Coordinates of C-alpha atoms and ligand atoms in Angstrom, one line a residue:
X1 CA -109.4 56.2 -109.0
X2 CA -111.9 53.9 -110.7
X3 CA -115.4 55.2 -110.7
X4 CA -117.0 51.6 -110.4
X5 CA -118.6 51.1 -106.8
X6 CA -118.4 47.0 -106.3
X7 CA -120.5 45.2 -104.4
X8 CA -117.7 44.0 -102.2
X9 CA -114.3 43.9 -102.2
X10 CA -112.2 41.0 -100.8
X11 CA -108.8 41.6 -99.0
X12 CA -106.4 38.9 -98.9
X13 CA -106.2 36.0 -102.1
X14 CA -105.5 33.1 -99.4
X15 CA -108.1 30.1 -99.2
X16 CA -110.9 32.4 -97.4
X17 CA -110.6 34.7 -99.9
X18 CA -110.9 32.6 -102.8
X19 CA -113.1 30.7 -101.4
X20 CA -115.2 33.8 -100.4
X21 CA -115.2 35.1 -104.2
X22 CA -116.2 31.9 -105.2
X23 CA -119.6 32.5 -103.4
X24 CA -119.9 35.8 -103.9
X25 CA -119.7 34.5 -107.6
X26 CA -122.7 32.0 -107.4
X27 CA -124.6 34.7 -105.6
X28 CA -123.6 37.2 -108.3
X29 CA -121.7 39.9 -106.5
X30 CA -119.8 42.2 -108.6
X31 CA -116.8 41.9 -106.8
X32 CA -113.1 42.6 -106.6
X33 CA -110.5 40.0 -105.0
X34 CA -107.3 42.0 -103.9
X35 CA -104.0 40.1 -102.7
X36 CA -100.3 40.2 -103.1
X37 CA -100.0 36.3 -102.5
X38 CA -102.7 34.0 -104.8
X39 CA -102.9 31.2 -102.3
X40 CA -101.5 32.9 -99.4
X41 CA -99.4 30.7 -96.6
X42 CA -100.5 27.8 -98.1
X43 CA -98.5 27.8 -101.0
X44 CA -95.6 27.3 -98.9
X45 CA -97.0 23.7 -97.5
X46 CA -94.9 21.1 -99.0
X47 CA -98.2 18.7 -98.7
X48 CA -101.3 18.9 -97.8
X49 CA -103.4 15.9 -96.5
X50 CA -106.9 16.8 -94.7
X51 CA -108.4 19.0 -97.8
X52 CA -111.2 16.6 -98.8
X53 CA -111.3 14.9 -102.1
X54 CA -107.4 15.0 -102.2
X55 CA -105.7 12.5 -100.5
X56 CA -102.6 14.5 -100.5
X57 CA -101.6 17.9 -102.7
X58 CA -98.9 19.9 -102.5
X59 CA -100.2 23.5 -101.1
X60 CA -99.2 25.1 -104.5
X61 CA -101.1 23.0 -106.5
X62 CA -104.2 23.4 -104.2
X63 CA -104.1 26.6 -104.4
X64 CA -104.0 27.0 -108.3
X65 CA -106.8 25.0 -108.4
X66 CA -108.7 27.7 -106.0
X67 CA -107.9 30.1 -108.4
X68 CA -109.0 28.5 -111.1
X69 CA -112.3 28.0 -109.8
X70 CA -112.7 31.2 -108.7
X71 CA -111.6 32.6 -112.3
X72 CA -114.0 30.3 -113.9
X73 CA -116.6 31.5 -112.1
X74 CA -116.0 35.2 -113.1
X75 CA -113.7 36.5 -110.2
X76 CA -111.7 39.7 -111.3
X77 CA -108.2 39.7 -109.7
X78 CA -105.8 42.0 -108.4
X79 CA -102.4 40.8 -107.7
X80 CA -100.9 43.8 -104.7
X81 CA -100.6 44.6 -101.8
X82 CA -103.3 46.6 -100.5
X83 CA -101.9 50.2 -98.0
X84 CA -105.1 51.3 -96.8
X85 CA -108.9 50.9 -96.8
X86 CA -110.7 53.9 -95.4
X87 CA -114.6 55.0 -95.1
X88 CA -116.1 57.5 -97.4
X89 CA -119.6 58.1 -96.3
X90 CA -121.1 54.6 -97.5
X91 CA -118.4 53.9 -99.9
X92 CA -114.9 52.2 -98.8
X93 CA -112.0 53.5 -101.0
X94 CA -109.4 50.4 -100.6
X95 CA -105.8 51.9 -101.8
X96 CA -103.6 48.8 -103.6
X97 CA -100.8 50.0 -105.7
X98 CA -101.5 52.9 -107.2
X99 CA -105.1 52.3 -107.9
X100 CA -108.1 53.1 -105.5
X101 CA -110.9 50.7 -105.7
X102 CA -114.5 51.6 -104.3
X103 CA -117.1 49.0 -102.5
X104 CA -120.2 48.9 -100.3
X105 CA -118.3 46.6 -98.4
X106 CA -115.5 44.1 -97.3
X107 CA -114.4 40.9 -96.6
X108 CA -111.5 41.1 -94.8
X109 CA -109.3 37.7 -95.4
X110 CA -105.6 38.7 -93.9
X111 CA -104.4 35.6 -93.1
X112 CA -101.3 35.6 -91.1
X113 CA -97.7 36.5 -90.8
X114 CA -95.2 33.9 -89.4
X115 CA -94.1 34.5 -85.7
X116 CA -90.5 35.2 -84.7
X117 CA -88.6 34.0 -81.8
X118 CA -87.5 36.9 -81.0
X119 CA -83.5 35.8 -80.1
X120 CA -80.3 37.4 -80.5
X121 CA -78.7 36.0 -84.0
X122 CA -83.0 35.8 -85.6
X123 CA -82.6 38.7 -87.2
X124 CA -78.7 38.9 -88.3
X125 CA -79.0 35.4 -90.0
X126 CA -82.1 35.7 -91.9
X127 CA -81.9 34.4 -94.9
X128 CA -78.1 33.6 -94.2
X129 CA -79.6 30.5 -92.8
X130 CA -82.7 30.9 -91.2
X131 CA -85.8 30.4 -93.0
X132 CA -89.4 31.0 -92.3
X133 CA -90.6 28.9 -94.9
X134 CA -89.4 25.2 -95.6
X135 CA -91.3 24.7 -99.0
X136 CA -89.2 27.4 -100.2
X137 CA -85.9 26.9 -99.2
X138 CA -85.6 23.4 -97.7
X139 CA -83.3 22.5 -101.4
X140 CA -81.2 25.0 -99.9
X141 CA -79.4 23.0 -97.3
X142 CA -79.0 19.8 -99.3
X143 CA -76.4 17.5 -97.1
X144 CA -76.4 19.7 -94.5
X145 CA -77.2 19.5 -91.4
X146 CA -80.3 22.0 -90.1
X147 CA -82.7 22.4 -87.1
X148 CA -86.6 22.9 -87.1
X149 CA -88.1 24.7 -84.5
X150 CA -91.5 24.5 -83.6
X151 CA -93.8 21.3 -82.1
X152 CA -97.0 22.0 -84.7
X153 CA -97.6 20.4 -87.8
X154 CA -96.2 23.1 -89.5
X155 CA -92.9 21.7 -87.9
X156 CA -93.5 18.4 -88.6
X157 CA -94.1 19.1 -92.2
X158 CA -91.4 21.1 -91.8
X159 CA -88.9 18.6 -90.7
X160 CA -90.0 15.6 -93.1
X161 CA -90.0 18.1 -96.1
X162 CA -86.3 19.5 -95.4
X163 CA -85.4 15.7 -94.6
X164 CA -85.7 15.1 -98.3
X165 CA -82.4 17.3 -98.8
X166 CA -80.5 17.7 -96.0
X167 CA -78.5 15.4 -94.1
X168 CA -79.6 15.4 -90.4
X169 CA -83.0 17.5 -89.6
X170 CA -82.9 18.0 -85.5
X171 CA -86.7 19.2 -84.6
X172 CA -86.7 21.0 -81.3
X173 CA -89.6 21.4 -79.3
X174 CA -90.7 23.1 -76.1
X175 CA -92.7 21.3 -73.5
X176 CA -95.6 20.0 -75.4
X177 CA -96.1 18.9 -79.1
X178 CA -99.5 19.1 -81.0
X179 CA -98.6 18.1 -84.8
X180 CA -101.1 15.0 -85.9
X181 CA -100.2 11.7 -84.9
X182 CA -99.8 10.7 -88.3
X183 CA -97.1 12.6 -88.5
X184 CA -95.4 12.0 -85.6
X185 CA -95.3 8.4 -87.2
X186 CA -93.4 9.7 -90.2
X187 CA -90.7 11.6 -88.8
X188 CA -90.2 8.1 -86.2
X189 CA -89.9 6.5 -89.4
X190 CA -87.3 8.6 -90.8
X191 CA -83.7 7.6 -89.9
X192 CA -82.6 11.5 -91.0
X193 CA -85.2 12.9 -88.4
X194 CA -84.2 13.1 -84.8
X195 CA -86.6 14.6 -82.0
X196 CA -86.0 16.7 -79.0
X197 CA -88.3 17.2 -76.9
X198 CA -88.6 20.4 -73.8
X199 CA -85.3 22.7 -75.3
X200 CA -85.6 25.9 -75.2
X201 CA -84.0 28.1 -77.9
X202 CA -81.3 30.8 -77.0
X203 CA -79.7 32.1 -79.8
X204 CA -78.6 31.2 -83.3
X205 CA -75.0 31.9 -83.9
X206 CA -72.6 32.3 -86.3
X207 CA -69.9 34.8 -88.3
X208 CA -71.6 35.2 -91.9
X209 CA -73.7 33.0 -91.7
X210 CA -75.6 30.7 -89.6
X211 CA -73.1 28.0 -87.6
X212 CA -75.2 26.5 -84.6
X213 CA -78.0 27.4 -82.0
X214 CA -77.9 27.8 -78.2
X215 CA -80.4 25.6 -76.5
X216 CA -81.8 24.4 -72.8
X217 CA -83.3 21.5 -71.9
X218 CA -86.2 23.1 -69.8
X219 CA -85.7 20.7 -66.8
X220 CA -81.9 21.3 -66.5
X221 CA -80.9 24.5 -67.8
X222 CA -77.2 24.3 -69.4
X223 CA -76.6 25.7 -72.3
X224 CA -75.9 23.2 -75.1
X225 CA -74.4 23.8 -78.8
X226 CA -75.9 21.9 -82.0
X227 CA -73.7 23.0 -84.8
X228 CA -76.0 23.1 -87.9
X229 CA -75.9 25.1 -90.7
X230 CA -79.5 25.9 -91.1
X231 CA -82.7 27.4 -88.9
X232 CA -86.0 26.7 -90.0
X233 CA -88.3 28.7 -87.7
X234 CA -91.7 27.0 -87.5
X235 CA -93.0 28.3 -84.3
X236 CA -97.2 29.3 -85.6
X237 CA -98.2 32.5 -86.9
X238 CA -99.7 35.8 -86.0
X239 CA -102.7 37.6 -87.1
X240 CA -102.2 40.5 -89.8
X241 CA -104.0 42.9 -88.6
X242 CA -103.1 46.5 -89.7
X243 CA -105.9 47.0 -92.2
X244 CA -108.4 46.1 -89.9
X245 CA -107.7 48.2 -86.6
X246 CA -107.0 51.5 -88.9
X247 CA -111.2 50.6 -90.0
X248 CA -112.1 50.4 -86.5
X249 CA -112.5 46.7 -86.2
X250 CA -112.7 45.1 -82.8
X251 CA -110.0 42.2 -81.8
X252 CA -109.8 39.8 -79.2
X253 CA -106.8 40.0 -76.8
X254 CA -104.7 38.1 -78.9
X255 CA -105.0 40.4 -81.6
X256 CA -108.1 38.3 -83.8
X257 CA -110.7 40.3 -85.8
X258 CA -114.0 39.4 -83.5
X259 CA -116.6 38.2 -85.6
X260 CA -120.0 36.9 -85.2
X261 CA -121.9 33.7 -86.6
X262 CA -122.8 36.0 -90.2
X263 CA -118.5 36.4 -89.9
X264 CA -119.7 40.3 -89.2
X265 CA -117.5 42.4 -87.4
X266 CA -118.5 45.6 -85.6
X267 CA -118.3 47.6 -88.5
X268 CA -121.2 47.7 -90.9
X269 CA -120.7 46.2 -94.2
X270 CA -117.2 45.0 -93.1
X271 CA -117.0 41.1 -92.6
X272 CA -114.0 38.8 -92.3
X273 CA -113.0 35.1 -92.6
X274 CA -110.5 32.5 -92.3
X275 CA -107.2 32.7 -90.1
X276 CA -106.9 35.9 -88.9
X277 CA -110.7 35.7 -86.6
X278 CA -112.0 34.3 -83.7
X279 CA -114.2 32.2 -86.0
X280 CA -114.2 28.5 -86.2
X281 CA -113.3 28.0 -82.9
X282 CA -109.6 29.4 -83.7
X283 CA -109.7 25.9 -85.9
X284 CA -107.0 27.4 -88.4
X285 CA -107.3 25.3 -91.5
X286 CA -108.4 25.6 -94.5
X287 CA -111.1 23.7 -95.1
X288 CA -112.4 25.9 -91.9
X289 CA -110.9 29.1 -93.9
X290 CA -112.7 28.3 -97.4
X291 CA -116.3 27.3 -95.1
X292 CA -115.5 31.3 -93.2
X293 CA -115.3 32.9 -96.7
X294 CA -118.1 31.2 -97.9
X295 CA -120.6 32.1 -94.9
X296 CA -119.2 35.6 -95.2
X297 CA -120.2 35.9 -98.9
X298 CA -123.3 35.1 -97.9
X299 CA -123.9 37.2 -95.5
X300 CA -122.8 40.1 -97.7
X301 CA -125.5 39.3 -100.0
X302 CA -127.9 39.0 -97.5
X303 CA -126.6 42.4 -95.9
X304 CA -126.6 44.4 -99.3
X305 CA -130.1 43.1 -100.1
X306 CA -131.9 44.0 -97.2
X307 CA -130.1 47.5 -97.1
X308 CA -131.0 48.1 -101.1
X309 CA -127.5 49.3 -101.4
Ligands
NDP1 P1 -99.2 25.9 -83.9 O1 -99.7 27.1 -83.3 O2 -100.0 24.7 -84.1 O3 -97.9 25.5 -83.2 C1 -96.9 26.4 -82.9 C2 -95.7 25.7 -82.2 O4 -94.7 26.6 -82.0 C3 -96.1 25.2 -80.8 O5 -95.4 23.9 -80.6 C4 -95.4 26.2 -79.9 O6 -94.9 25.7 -78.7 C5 -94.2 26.6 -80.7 N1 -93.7 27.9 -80.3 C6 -94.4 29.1 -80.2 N2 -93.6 30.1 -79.9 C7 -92.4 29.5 -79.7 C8 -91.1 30.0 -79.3 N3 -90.9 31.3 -79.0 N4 -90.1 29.2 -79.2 C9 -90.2 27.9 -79.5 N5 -91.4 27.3 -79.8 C10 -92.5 28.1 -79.9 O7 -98.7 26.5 -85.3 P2 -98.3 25.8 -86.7 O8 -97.7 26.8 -87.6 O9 -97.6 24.5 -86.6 O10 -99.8 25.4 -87.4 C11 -100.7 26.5 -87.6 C12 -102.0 25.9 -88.1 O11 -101.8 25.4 -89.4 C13 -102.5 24.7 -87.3 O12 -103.9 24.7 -87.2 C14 -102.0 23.5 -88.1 O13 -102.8 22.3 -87.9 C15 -102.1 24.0 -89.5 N6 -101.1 23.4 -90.4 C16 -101.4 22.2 -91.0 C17 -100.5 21.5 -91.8 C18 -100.8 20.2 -92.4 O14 -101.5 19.4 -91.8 N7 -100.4 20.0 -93.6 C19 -99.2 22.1 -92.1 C20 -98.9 23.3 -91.3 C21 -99.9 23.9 -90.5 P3 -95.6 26.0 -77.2 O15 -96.8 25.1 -77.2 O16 -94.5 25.6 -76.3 O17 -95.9 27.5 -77.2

């Protein structure tokens, strides 16, 4: 165990935590920034257009710019997953790898985990077909033919990403869509794209790997085959919780880390931003993410001053 007692410790290296040890930087906060993934889910977005100053960037390159900033500035950082943070009188003892690292407090910046559809064939075919993740494995399925699931931008960017190598990209969607418009206008444009709008997804089949999915259209329920070879799931994500409900944090009822206007949660000295709160509004993007980490910086140095700690 290192003897060194930070000033704070930052959990997750996504957007709100980089953008978090960037402030805690500038207010001079000896500080830690612990994550497995430098970027987080962003580095999987094939492009990203509503970060301002960049008219479009691909998530990846984004991201390396963070963390370049935030290494300019001074931040130390650890690259693991992190098992367990647990209170030891005033000091939290935050367990990542083999090391233990002490703080006076935290900045919890999870992030979030992708959902699952929960349907008979998910779990048999993953990664014999289905992918969570187009930026990674949308080169994958070049000239075949695939379907994205989902009606959020993530499945839009989904769809016009994995368009670029496959042959026919079918986007199914439930009853309502709410990707950007502007999107909406590139996938009309794109003779690969086709839409489907109100089917509901049954199961993904296949021998070895995956061969077609089982759909519904939700106002006439028949079941329906498209034979495709590949299933990109793009259905939103869900908060990551663990580390915060073993400390005692409160979350909402759909499993967000409360927070107030400081990003405070109910536990003294622990504070959280970006995806995984209630903050924002539930606004999940990352220019909301980056402004969370910020304000939560802040507020740790405001916190740490008044208590002397
Ligand atoms: P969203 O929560 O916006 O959308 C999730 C979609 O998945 C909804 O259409 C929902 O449909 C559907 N869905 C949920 N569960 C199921 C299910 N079991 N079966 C079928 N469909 C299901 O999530 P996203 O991941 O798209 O986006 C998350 C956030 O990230 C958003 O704020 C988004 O703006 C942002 N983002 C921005 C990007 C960009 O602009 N470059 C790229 C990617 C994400 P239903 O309504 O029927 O539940």
């Amino acid at each position: 165990m290192e003897n060194t007692i930070y000033d704070l410790i930052i959990v997750g290296a996504g957007p709100s935590g980089l953008g978090a040890s960037i402030y805690a930087s500038r207010y001079k906060l000896d500080h830690l920034l612990i994550g497995n993934e430098i970027g987080g889910q962003v580095t999987e977005a094939a492009e990203i257009e509503n970060w301002a100053g960049e008219i479009s960037i691909p998530g990846k390159t984004l991201m390396e710019k963070f963390q370049h900033h935030a290494h300019h500035l001074g931040a130390q950082i650890v690259e693991s997953d992190v098992s367990s943070i647990l209170k030891n009188g005033d000091v939290f003892e935050v367990v990542a790898g083999k090391d233990t690292y002490k703080s006076k407090s935290i900045i919890l910046s999870l992030g979030m985990k992708p959902r699952k559809m929960n349907i008979p064939g998910e779990d048999k075919f993953i990664g014999k077909g289905i992918s969570y993740c187009a930026t990674c494995d949308a080169m994958f399925f070049r000239n075949k033919d695939v379907v994205v699931i989902g009606g959020g931008d993530a499945a839009a960017t989904a769809a016009i990403h994995v368009s670029e190598f496959a042959e026919k990209v079918y986007l199914l969607y439930r009853e309502t869509s709410n990707w950007e418009p502007s999107w909406e206008d590139q996938m009309r444009a794109n003779s690969k794209i086709e839409i489907r709008c109100c089917k509901n997804i049954k199961e993904i089949k296949g021998d070895q790997k995956v061969a077609a999915v089982v759909y519904e259209s939700m106002d006439a329920p028949k079941d329906e085959t498209l034979d495709v070879q590949g299933v990109f799931i793009e259905i939103g994500s869900v908060p990551g919780v663990v580390l915060a409900q073993n400390l005692g944090v409160k979350l909402d009822e759909q499993k967000y880390i409360i927070v107030d206007q400081a990003q405070a949660t109910n536990v003294e000295f622990v504070y959280a931003s970006g995806d995984v709160t209630t903050g924002s509004n539930k606004f999940r993007q990352i220019i909301t993410a980056v402004a969370e980490g910020a304000v939560a910086a802040g507020s740790v140095y405001k916190k740490l001053k008044l208590s002397k700690k």
